[in-house]
Short mmCIF file of C-alpha atoms and ligand atoms in Angstrom, two decimals:
data_model
loop_
_atom_site.label_atom_id
_atom_site.label_comp_id
_atom_site.label_asym_id
_atom_site.label_seq_id
_atom_site.Cartn_x
_atom_site.Cartn_y
_atom_site.Cartn_z
CA MET A 27 -9.11 18.10 -23.78
CA SER A 28 -4.92 19.07 -23.61
CA ASP A 29 -3.51 15.75 -24.10
CA TYR A 30 -0.13 16.44 -21.57
CA PHE A 31 0.95 13.06 -22.22
CA GLN A 32 0.74 13.55 -26.04
CA SER A 33 4.51 13.62 -27.01
CA ILE A 34 4.97 10.17 -25.16
CA ALA A 35 4.55 6.83 -27.43
CA LYS A 36 2.98 3.59 -25.77
CA VAL A 37 5.65 2.37 -23.43
CA GLU A 38 7.08 -1.15 -24.77
CA PHE A 39 9.02 -3.88 -23.15
CA GLU A 40 12.51 -3.98 -24.79
CA GLY A 41 14.61 -5.68 -22.70
CA LYS A 42 17.63 -5.48 -20.00
CA ASP A 43 20.20 -4.04 -22.64
CA THR A 44 17.95 -1.02 -24.41
CA ARG A 45 19.06 2.44 -23.69
CA ASN A 46 15.35 3.54 -24.28
CA PRO A 47 14.42 5.15 -20.94
CA LEU A 48 11.06 5.10 -22.08
CA ALA A 49 10.90 1.66 -22.07
CA PHE A 50 10.55 -1.45 -19.83
CA LYS A 51 13.90 -3.24 -19.10
CA TYR A 52 12.37 -6.03 -17.15
CA TYR A 53 8.81 -5.61 -16.69
CA ASN A 54 7.52 -7.87 -19.57
CA PRO A 55 4.06 -8.12 -18.80
CA LYS A 56 2.74 -11.51 -20.83
CA GLN A 57 6.37 -13.05 -19.47
CA LYS A 58 5.44 -16.27 -17.41
CA VAL A 59 6.88 -16.66 -14.10
CA LEU A 60 6.18 -19.22 -11.43
CA GLU A 61 3.15 -19.96 -13.53
CA LYS A 62 1.29 -16.63 -14.02
CA THR A 63 2.38 -13.64 -15.93
CA ILE A 64 4.44 -11.00 -14.93
CA GLU A 65 1.53 -8.55 -14.86
CA ASP A 66 -1.08 -11.03 -13.41
CA HIS A 67 1.51 -11.60 -9.85
CA LEU A 68 2.40 -8.19 -9.63
CA ARG A 69 -0.97 -6.21 -9.96
CA MET A 70 0.48 -2.63 -10.44
CA ALA A 71 -1.27 0.24 -9.61
CA VAL A 72 -0.69 4.25 -10.16
CA CYS A 73 -2.22 6.14 -7.49
CA TYR A 74 -4.29 9.25 -8.50
CA TRP A 75 -2.87 11.82 -5.78
CA HIS A 76 0.40 11.72 -6.32
CA THR A 77 0.22 11.38 -10.33
CA PHE A 78 -2.37 13.98 -11.13
CA ASN A 79 -3.37 16.22 -7.91
CA TRP A 80 -0.28 16.77 -6.26
CA PRO A 81 1.54 20.23 -7.60
CA GLY A 82 4.86 19.69 -5.92
CA ASN A 83 4.71 22.01 -2.62
CA ASP A 84 7.27 21.37 0.10
CA PRO A 85 6.71 23.77 3.14
CA PHE A 86 8.89 26.36 1.90
CA GLY A 87 7.25 26.73 -1.65
CA GLY A 88 4.04 25.93 -3.80
CA GLN A 89 3.63 24.26 -6.76
CA THR A 90 6.07 23.45 -9.45
CA PHE A 91 4.02 21.12 -11.91
CA LEU A 92 2.46 23.19 -13.94
CA ARG A 93 -0.19 20.12 -15.61
CA PRO A 94 -2.74 22.25 -17.91
CA TRP A 95 -5.58 20.51 -15.99
CA MET A 96 -4.64 22.85 -12.38
CA ASP A 97 -4.94 25.86 -14.61
CA HIS A 98 -8.99 25.29 -15.27
CA GLN A 99 -11.02 27.99 -13.06
CA ASP A 100 -14.10 25.44 -13.06
CA ALA A 101 -13.72 23.01 -10.74
CA ILE A 102 -15.67 20.25 -12.89
CA HIS A 103 -13.73 21.26 -15.98
CA GLN A 104 -10.49 20.46 -14.01
CA ALA A 105 -11.77 17.11 -12.87
CA THR A 106 -12.66 16.15 -16.23
CA ASP A 107 -9.67 17.06 -17.95
CA LYS A 108 -7.51 15.54 -15.20
CA MET A 109 -9.36 12.49 -15.76
CA GLU A 110 -8.83 12.17 -19.51
CA ASN A 111 -5.21 12.75 -19.04
CA ALA A 112 -4.99 10.05 -16.12
CA PHE A 113 -6.22 7.36 -18.42
CA SER A 114 -4.35 8.57 -21.12
CA PHE A 115 -1.20 8.15 -18.83
CA PHE A 116 -2.25 4.59 -17.90
CA ASP A 117 -3.14 3.43 -21.33
CA LYS A 118 0.21 4.25 -22.25
CA LEU A 119 2.07 2.98 -19.12
CA ASP A 120 -0.36 -0.11 -20.10
CA ILE A 121 -1.05 -0.31 -16.26
CA PRO A 122 -3.70 -3.02 -15.26
CA TYR A 123 -4.70 -0.98 -11.71
CA PHE A 124 -5.17 2.64 -10.13
CA CYS A 125 -6.23 3.82 -6.96
CA PHE A 126 -7.91 6.82 -5.65
CA HIS A 127 -9.29 9.03 -2.80
CA ASP A 128 -12.89 10.53 -3.45
CA VAL A 129 -11.52 14.20 -3.53
CA ASP A 130 -8.70 13.18 -6.07
CA ILE A 131 -11.17 12.43 -8.57
CA ALA A 132 -13.79 15.57 -7.66
CA PRO A 133 -13.80 18.59 -5.67
CA GLU A 134 -15.97 18.76 -2.89
CA GLY A 135 -19.00 20.56 -2.93
CA ASN A 136 -20.29 23.55 -0.40
CA ASN A 137 -22.33 21.24 1.67
CA PHE A 138 -22.30 17.27 1.63
CA ASN A 139 -25.18 17.07 -0.71
CA GLU A 140 -23.50 18.83 -3.51
CA THR A 141 -20.28 16.85 -3.16
CA GLU A 142 -22.41 13.99 -3.39
CA LEU A 143 -23.35 15.22 -6.81
CA ILE A 144 -20.21 16.02 -7.69
CA GLN A 145 -18.93 12.55 -6.98
CA LYS A 146 -21.77 10.63 -8.52
CA LYS A 147 -21.08 13.07 -11.85
CA ILE A 148 -17.24 12.07 -12.25
CA VAL A 149 -17.75 8.56 -11.11
CA ASP A 150 -19.98 7.93 -13.88
CA LEU A 151 -17.45 9.48 -16.18
CA ILE A 152 -14.96 6.97 -14.83
CA SER A 153 -17.49 3.99 -15.09
CA LYS A 154 -17.64 4.83 -18.74
CA LYS A 155 -14.02 4.97 -19.29
CA LEU A 156 -13.56 1.97 -17.76
CA GLU A 157 -15.88 -0.04 -20.53
CA THR A 158 -13.28 0.92 -22.98
CA SER A 159 -9.94 1.04 -21.09
CA LYS A 160 -7.76 -2.11 -19.74
CA VAL A 161 -7.41 -0.39 -16.53
CA LYS A 162 -9.39 -1.59 -13.14
CA LEU A 163 -9.90 -0.24 -9.64
CA LEU A 164 -7.74 -1.83 -7.15
CA TRP A 165 -9.14 0.24 -4.45
CA GLY A 166 -10.89 3.74 -3.61
CA THR A 167 -10.54 5.28 -0.03
CA ALA A 168 -11.96 8.36 1.32
CA ASN A 169 -9.78 11.41 2.45
CA LEU A 170 -10.61 12.01 5.76
CA PHE A 171 -7.56 14.31 6.70
CA SER A 172 -7.20 17.34 3.97
CA HIS A 173 -10.41 19.57 4.88
CA ARG A 174 -10.06 21.53 7.98
CA ARG A 175 -13.33 19.80 9.75
CA TYR A 176 -10.93 16.94 10.08
CA MET A 177 -7.89 18.89 11.74
CA ALA A 178 -8.89 16.59 15.02
CA GLY A 179 -9.32 13.49 13.26
CA ALA A 180 -12.77 11.87 11.94
CA ALA A 181 -13.83 8.89 13.38
CA THR A 182 -11.73 9.85 16.88
CA ASN A 183 -12.36 13.76 16.48
CA PRO A 184 -14.25 14.76 20.17
CA ASN A 185 -17.23 16.27 17.86
CA PRO A 186 -19.37 13.53 16.74
CA GLU A 187 -20.84 15.51 14.17
CA ILE A 188 -17.80 14.95 12.60
CA PHE A 189 -17.60 11.19 13.25
CA GLN A 190 -20.98 11.49 11.33
CA TYR A 191 -19.81 13.78 8.39
CA ALA A 192 -16.75 11.31 7.84
CA ALA A 193 -19.25 8.13 8.33
CA ALA A 194 -21.68 9.53 5.74
CA GLN A 195 -18.44 10.38 3.45
CA VAL A 196 -17.32 6.60 3.61
CA LYS A 197 -20.68 5.32 3.13
CA MET A 198 -20.48 7.12 -0.26
CA CYS A 199 -16.91 6.24 -0.96
CA ILE A 200 -17.44 2.49 -0.54
CA GLU A 201 -20.01 2.44 -2.74
CA ASN A 202 -18.65 4.31 -5.39
CA THR A 203 -15.82 2.09 -5.22
CA HIS A 204 -17.86 -0.86 -5.36
CA TYR A 205 -20.10 0.43 -8.30
CA LEU A 206 -16.88 1.15 -10.09
CA GLY A 207 -15.93 -2.69 -9.64
CA GLY A 208 -12.97 -1.87 -6.96
CA GLN A 209 -11.15 -4.85 -5.31
CA ASN A 210 -10.66 -2.99 -2.04
CA TYR A 211 -11.50 -0.45 0.16
CA VAL A 212 -8.88 0.94 2.21
CA LEU A 213 -8.92 3.26 5.56
CA TRP A 214 -5.73 4.95 6.29
CA GLY A 215 -5.79 6.72 9.44
CA GLY A 216 -5.58 10.34 8.56
CA ARG A 217 -5.31 12.23 11.38
CA GLU A 218 -6.36 9.43 13.84
CA GLY A 219 -4.17 9.96 16.51
CA TYR A 220 -3.22 13.09 18.54
CA GLU A 221 -0.79 16.02 18.84
CA THR A 222 -0.92 16.12 22.45
CA ILE A 223 -2.21 14.12 24.95
CA LEU A 224 -3.13 17.00 26.80
CA ASN A 225 -6.35 17.37 25.00
CA THR A 226 -7.15 14.08 24.55
CA ASN A 227 -9.30 11.18 25.69
CA MET A 228 -7.55 7.99 24.70
CA LYS A 229 -10.11 5.39 25.60
CA GLN A 230 -12.78 7.44 24.58
CA GLU A 231 -11.29 7.65 21.00
CA PHE A 232 -10.43 4.16 20.59
CA ASP A 233 -13.61 3.01 21.25
CA GLN A 234 -14.86 5.87 18.61
CA LEU A 235 -12.61 4.45 15.94
CA GLY A 236 -13.58 0.66 16.79
CA ARG A 237 -17.00 1.96 16.20
CA PHE A 238 -16.56 3.33 13.17
CA LEU A 239 -14.37 0.76 11.91
CA SER A 240 -17.60 -2.22 12.73
CA LEU A 241 -20.50 0.23 10.81
CA VAL A 242 -17.92 0.20 8.00
CA ALA A 243 -17.56 -3.75 8.20
CA GLU A 244 -21.30 -3.75 8.67
CA HIS A 245 -22.22 -1.49 5.51
CA LYS A 246 -19.79 -3.59 3.01
CA HIS A 247 -21.62 -6.87 3.57
CA LYS A 248 -24.98 -4.97 3.62
CA ILE A 249 -24.26 -3.65 -0.05
CA GLY A 250 -22.45 -7.15 -1.05
CA PHE A 251 -18.97 -5.70 -1.53
CA LYS A 252 -16.82 -8.89 -1.99
CA GLY A 253 -13.43 -6.98 -1.56
CA ASN A 254 -11.10 -6.91 1.13
CA LEU A 255 -11.37 -3.82 3.63
CA LEU A 256 -7.59 -2.79 4.22
CA ILE A 257 -6.03 -0.72 7.03
CA GLU A 258 -2.99 0.83 6.35
CA PRO A 259 -0.39 1.23 9.18
CA LYS A 260 1.62 4.59 9.60
CA PRO A 261 3.36 5.32 13.17
CA HIS A 262 3.08 9.20 12.67
CA GLU A 263 2.60 12.07 10.24
CA PRO A 264 0.46 13.84 10.11
CA THR A 265 -0.32 13.38 13.76
CA LYS A 266 2.56 12.84 16.21
CA HIS A 267 1.18 9.76 17.44
CA GLN A 268 -1.04 7.48 14.83
CA TYR A 269 -3.26 5.45 16.37
CA ASP A 270 -2.58 2.65 13.51
CA PHE A 271 0.93 2.75 14.55
CA ASP A 272 2.26 -0.23 12.40
CA SER A 273 0.72 -4.01 11.70
CA ALA A 274 0.92 -5.24 15.48
CA ASN A 275 -0.81 -2.47 16.35
CA VAL A 276 -3.56 -2.44 14.18
CA PHE A 277 -3.84 -6.22 14.86
CA ALA A 278 -4.17 -5.74 18.62
CA PHE A 279 -6.83 -2.86 17.76
CA LEU A 280 -8.83 -5.32 15.90
CA GLN A 281 -8.66 -8.12 18.14
CA LYS A 282 -10.11 -5.34 20.83
CA TYR A 283 -13.12 -4.79 18.97
CA GLY A 284 -13.87 -7.97 17.27
CA LEU A 285 -13.03 -6.94 13.72
CA GLU A 286 -9.84 -9.31 13.10
CA LYS A 287 -11.73 -10.97 10.40
CA GLU A 288 -13.27 -8.02 8.95
CA PHE A 289 -10.12 -6.15 7.91
CA LYS A 290 -6.86 -6.83 6.58
CA LEU A 291 -3.60 -4.70 6.18
CA ASN A 292 -2.34 -2.28 3.26
CA ILE A 293 1.19 -2.55 4.01
CA GLU A 294 3.53 0.98 2.79
CA VAL A 295 7.17 0.52 2.82
CA ASN A 296 8.21 4.19 3.69
CA HIS A 297 5.42 3.72 6.52
CA ALA A 298 7.46 0.90 7.92
CA ILE A 299 10.83 2.45 7.79
CA LEU A 300 8.72 5.58 9.74
CA ALA A 301 8.27 2.62 12.50
CA LYS A 302 11.66 1.75 12.65
CA HIS A 303 10.90 -1.86 11.33
CA SER A 304 12.14 -3.01 7.80
CA PHE A 305 9.53 -3.59 4.85
CA GLU A 306 10.13 -7.63 5.55
CA HIS A 307 9.06 -7.55 9.16
CA GLU A 308 5.71 -6.03 8.31
CA ILE A 309 5.00 -8.29 5.51
CA ALA A 310 6.26 -11.02 7.48
CA TYR A 311 4.26 -10.08 10.72
CA ALA A 312 0.80 -9.53 8.48
CA LEU A 313 1.62 -13.05 6.64
CA ALA A 314 2.20 -14.87 10.07
CA ASN A 315 -1.13 -13.27 11.49
CA ASP A 316 -3.42 -13.92 8.22
CA ILE A 317 -3.91 -10.29 7.66
CA PHE A 318 -1.74 -9.29 5.01
CA GLY A 319 -4.23 -7.64 2.26
CA SER A 320 -2.27 -5.40 -0.13
CA ILE A 321 1.18 -3.08 -0.72
CA ASP A 322 1.66 0.40 -0.99
CA ILE A 323 4.83 0.13 -3.08
CA ASN A 324 7.47 3.25 -2.14
CA ARG A 325 10.75 3.77 -0.93
CA GLY A 326 12.00 5.99 2.02
CA ASP A 327 14.99 8.01 2.92
CA TYR A 328 17.26 6.81 5.18
CA LEU A 329 18.48 9.76 6.27
CA VAL A 330 15.25 11.92 6.90
CA GLY A 331 12.63 11.16 9.32
CA TRP A 332 9.26 11.55 7.24
CA ASP A 333 7.07 10.14 4.70
CA THR A 334 9.05 10.99 1.37
CA ASP A 335 6.94 8.81 -0.84
CA GLN A 336 9.58 8.08 -3.43
CA PHE A 337 9.17 5.41 -6.15
CA PRO A 338 10.83 1.85 -5.19
CA ASN A 339 14.08 1.55 -6.76
CA ASN A 340 16.11 -0.98 -4.76
CA THR A 341 15.45 -4.58 -5.58
CA GLU A 342 17.59 -5.74 -2.48
CA GLU A 343 14.83 -4.23 -0.32
CA LEU A 344 11.99 -5.87 -1.90
CA LEU A 345 13.50 -9.35 -2.03
CA LEU A 346 12.70 -10.93 0.93
CA PRO A 347 9.22 -9.43 1.23
CA PHE A 348 8.80 -10.46 -2.53
CA TYR A 349 9.93 -13.96 -1.64
CA TYR A 350 7.41 -14.25 1.27
CA LEU A 351 4.61 -13.43 -0.71
CA PHE A 352 5.15 -15.38 -4.05
CA LYS A 353 6.80 -18.56 -2.58
CA ASN A 354 2.98 -18.59 -0.76
CA GLN A 355 -0.08 -17.17 -2.31
CA GLY A 356 1.27 -14.13 -4.11
CA LEU A 357 -0.67 -10.75 -3.82
CA GLY A 358 -4.15 -12.36 -3.89
CA SER A 359 -7.12 -9.36 -4.56
CA GLY A 360 -4.13 -6.78 -3.18
CA GLY A 361 -1.78 -5.14 -5.64
CA LEU A 362 1.07 -3.10 -5.74
CA ASN A 363 0.03 0.73 -5.36
CA MET A 364 2.71 2.72 -6.59
CA ASP A 365 2.02 5.35 -3.55
CA ALA A 366 4.93 7.33 -4.82
CA LYS A 367 5.68 10.81 -6.06
CA ILE A 368 8.16 12.53 -8.24
CA ARG A 369 10.46 15.17 -6.91
CA ARG A 370 9.42 18.38 -7.18
CA GLN A 371 12.26 19.46 -9.85
CA SER A 372 10.85 16.67 -12.00
CA ILE A 373 8.67 19.06 -13.47
CA ASP A 374 8.25 17.34 -17.23
CA PRO A 375 5.73 14.77 -18.43
CA GLU A 376 8.49 12.17 -18.99
CA ASP A 377 9.53 12.36 -15.38
CA LEU A 378 6.26 10.68 -14.31
CA PHE A 379 6.62 8.02 -17.05
CA TYR A 380 10.79 7.64 -15.91
CA ALA A 381 9.40 6.90 -12.13
CA HIS A 382 6.26 4.72 -13.03
CA ILE A 383 8.56 2.68 -15.64
CA GLY A 384 11.49 2.54 -13.32
CA ALA A 385 9.03 1.05 -10.18
CA MET A 386 7.34 -1.86 -12.55
CA ASP A 387 10.90 -2.61 -13.70
CA THR A 388 12.40 -3.20 -10.23
CA CYS A 389 9.01 -4.82 -9.11
CA ALA A 390 9.47 -7.06 -12.01
CA ARG A 391 13.44 -7.85 -11.78
CA THR A 392 12.23 -8.61 -7.89
CA LEU A 393 10.11 -11.08 -9.15
CA LEU A 394 12.83 -12.95 -11.28
CA ALA A 395 14.80 -13.03 -8.61
CA VAL A 396 12.21 -14.79 -6.64
CA GLU A 397 11.74 -17.48 -8.98
CA ARG A 398 15.15 -18.05 -9.30
CA MET A 399 15.42 -18.40 -5.30
CA ILE A 400 12.22 -20.56 -5.30
CA ASN A 401 14.16 -22.68 -8.13
CA ASP A 402 17.17 -23.13 -6.03
CA GLY A 403 15.54 -23.84 -3.05
CA SER A 404 18.77 -23.52 -0.70
CA TYR A 405 17.40 -20.61 1.10
CA GLU A 406 14.52 -22.39 2.17
CA ASP A 407 16.24 -25.40 3.08
CA PHE A 408 18.38 -23.37 5.37
CA LEU A 409 15.28 -22.26 7.15
CA GLN A 410 13.78 -25.75 7.11
CA LYS A 411 16.93 -27.19 8.59
CA ARG A 412 17.17 -24.53 11.56
CA TYR A 413 13.85 -25.48 12.85
CA GLU A 414 13.82 -29.27 11.95
CA ASN A 415 14.35 -30.42 15.37
CA TRP A 416 10.85 -29.01 16.34
CA THR A 417 9.25 -31.92 14.33
CA HIS A 418 10.33 -34.36 16.58
CA ASP A 419 9.65 -32.37 19.85
CA LYS A 420 5.84 -32.30 18.85
CA GLU A 421 4.95 -33.10 22.66
CA LEU A 422 6.31 -29.25 23.61
CA MET A 423 3.85 -27.51 21.97
CA SER A 424 1.09 -29.44 23.33
CA SER A 425 1.23 -32.33 25.94
CA THR A 426 4.10 -31.53 28.46
CA SER A 427 4.47 -29.36 31.64
CA LEU A 428 7.30 -27.43 33.05
CA GLU A 429 7.55 -29.80 35.01
CA GLY A 430 8.10 -32.79 32.89
CA ILE A 431 10.50 -30.90 30.83
CA TYR A 432 12.58 -30.43 34.05
CA GLU A 433 12.89 -34.29 34.52
CA LYS A 434 13.38 -34.47 31.06
CA VAL A 435 16.00 -32.32 31.00
CA LYS A 436 17.53 -33.91 34.32
CA SER A 437 17.22 -37.43 33.01
CA GLU A 438 18.56 -37.13 29.87
CA ASN A 439 21.11 -34.96 30.69
CA ILE A 440 19.76 -32.24 27.80
CA ASN A 441 23.16 -29.99 27.14
CA PRO A 442 22.54 -27.81 24.26
CA GLN A 443 25.04 -26.72 21.87
CA PRO A 444 24.77 -23.43 19.74
CA GLN A 445 24.91 -23.18 16.03
CA SER A 446 26.02 -20.53 13.69
CA GLY A 447 23.15 -18.30 12.35
CA ARG A 448 24.92 -18.08 8.94
CA GLN A 449 23.90 -14.16 8.56
CA GLU A 450 26.44 -13.18 6.51
CA TYR A 451 26.12 -16.65 4.05
CA LEU A 452 22.35 -15.88 3.82
CA GLU A 453 23.29 -12.26 2.37
CA ASN A 454 25.63 -13.47 0.10
CA LEU A 455 22.92 -16.14 -0.93
CA LEU A 456 20.29 -13.75 -1.62
CA ASN A 457 22.49 -11.13 -3.41
CA SER A 458 23.38 -14.00 -5.96
CA PHE A 459 19.77 -14.13 -7.06
CA ILE A 460 19.42 -10.81 -8.41
CA GLU A 461 20.41 -10.54 -11.69
C1 LIG B 17 -0.22 8.46 3.42
C2 LIG B 17 -0.94 7.39 3.03
C3 LIG B 17 -2.17 7.30 2.00
C4 LIG B 17 -2.79 6.64 1.56
C5 LIG B 17 -4.20 6.74 1.43
O1 LIG B 17 0.70 8.65 4.07
O2 LIG B 17 0.08 6.85 2.44
O3 LIG B 17 -1.21 8.00 0.68
O4 LIG B 17 -2.12 5.48 1.13
O5 LIG B 17 -5.16 7.30 2.03
NI1 LIG B 18 -0.27 4.98 1.25
NI1 LIG B 19 2.40 7.48 2.80
#
């Protein structure tokens, strides 16, 4: 194998003042924060597709990244060389997790049976690599959107043969994920949505998607896969209207089909922004409804309307969502998958390292700010005080009636006075925790 990353040494923690761009400034994996190590809290993952498969194309130009494994004529050689390089990258970054789509790790064959054999071969090689590497599989997922057979969707395709092909592909991928010790299984809606409603029977497509998800949940239990099934919401792209629009939309869909206990959410920062929400909105919504699963950590560009999938580098944007998570249960069996790609001009191996190091540092820096925020306690106090009176007025949530309330307002002459929402005070308070 050609080690594409040979010129780069293992990345070490050197602290905030280092001038070494290939060292961590905040991400000190073994440092204890809020009773656990930074590494165990953040559960960061490298994504295979953007980091090892993506060639740097855009709508106006093709490949800009010349990775050695991309040149091989033989597809299996390409897959194995890519895998060796991926593990070299994981080890040098000392990353605890990675994520993949089935087609990222191995090419498709000429038919389903051929594809299955190729997958098996590469999955076995990955399984061997996992024995000697620290990295583990955070989640696997099936790509049900790139091949032309899926141009009109997978589960929601008008052609039932495509529904079946997709179902068989998911069976294979969830079993491979299970075999590799994967901790979750993700379903992102791909092309489950529509380009034009002119050719679309929405009710029929919803029922198909509901059925598809039930089949996946049933199979998970059958094979004894203990990880979470996660749905990743996104409002549009590639289709004009994606059915899994946002967290609330997915939750409603799951409830309609009786699946709300079977699936949780994989929330992506950039998708939240495309839905005209904020990342903290999506996280707060998921936590409030007990459907939080995992995170695709990246960032968008507020000036453009597509999924730019940039590496996170903005602590302000992550602080509140991280606070919601880490003041309670943390990420659980989820993690922070860097579903992010470097820009197409960043063509060198070290660019991949700068990107991941920056993202890991940003997440660690945010976690450290969350610790300060929790220890300080004034933010929590503020929230508690704001809702405090509800602890006295308990009967409002249970025993009273509209009539009873009316009588009370009259007899007690209730005359409520507005109170400041203190937004600017809170904004300043939060900023003070970032160091
Ligand atoms: C695309 C999605 C995709 C999923 C995995 O926008 O983010 O990368 O995370 O299929
Ligand atoms: Ni994603
Ligand atoms: Ni995305």
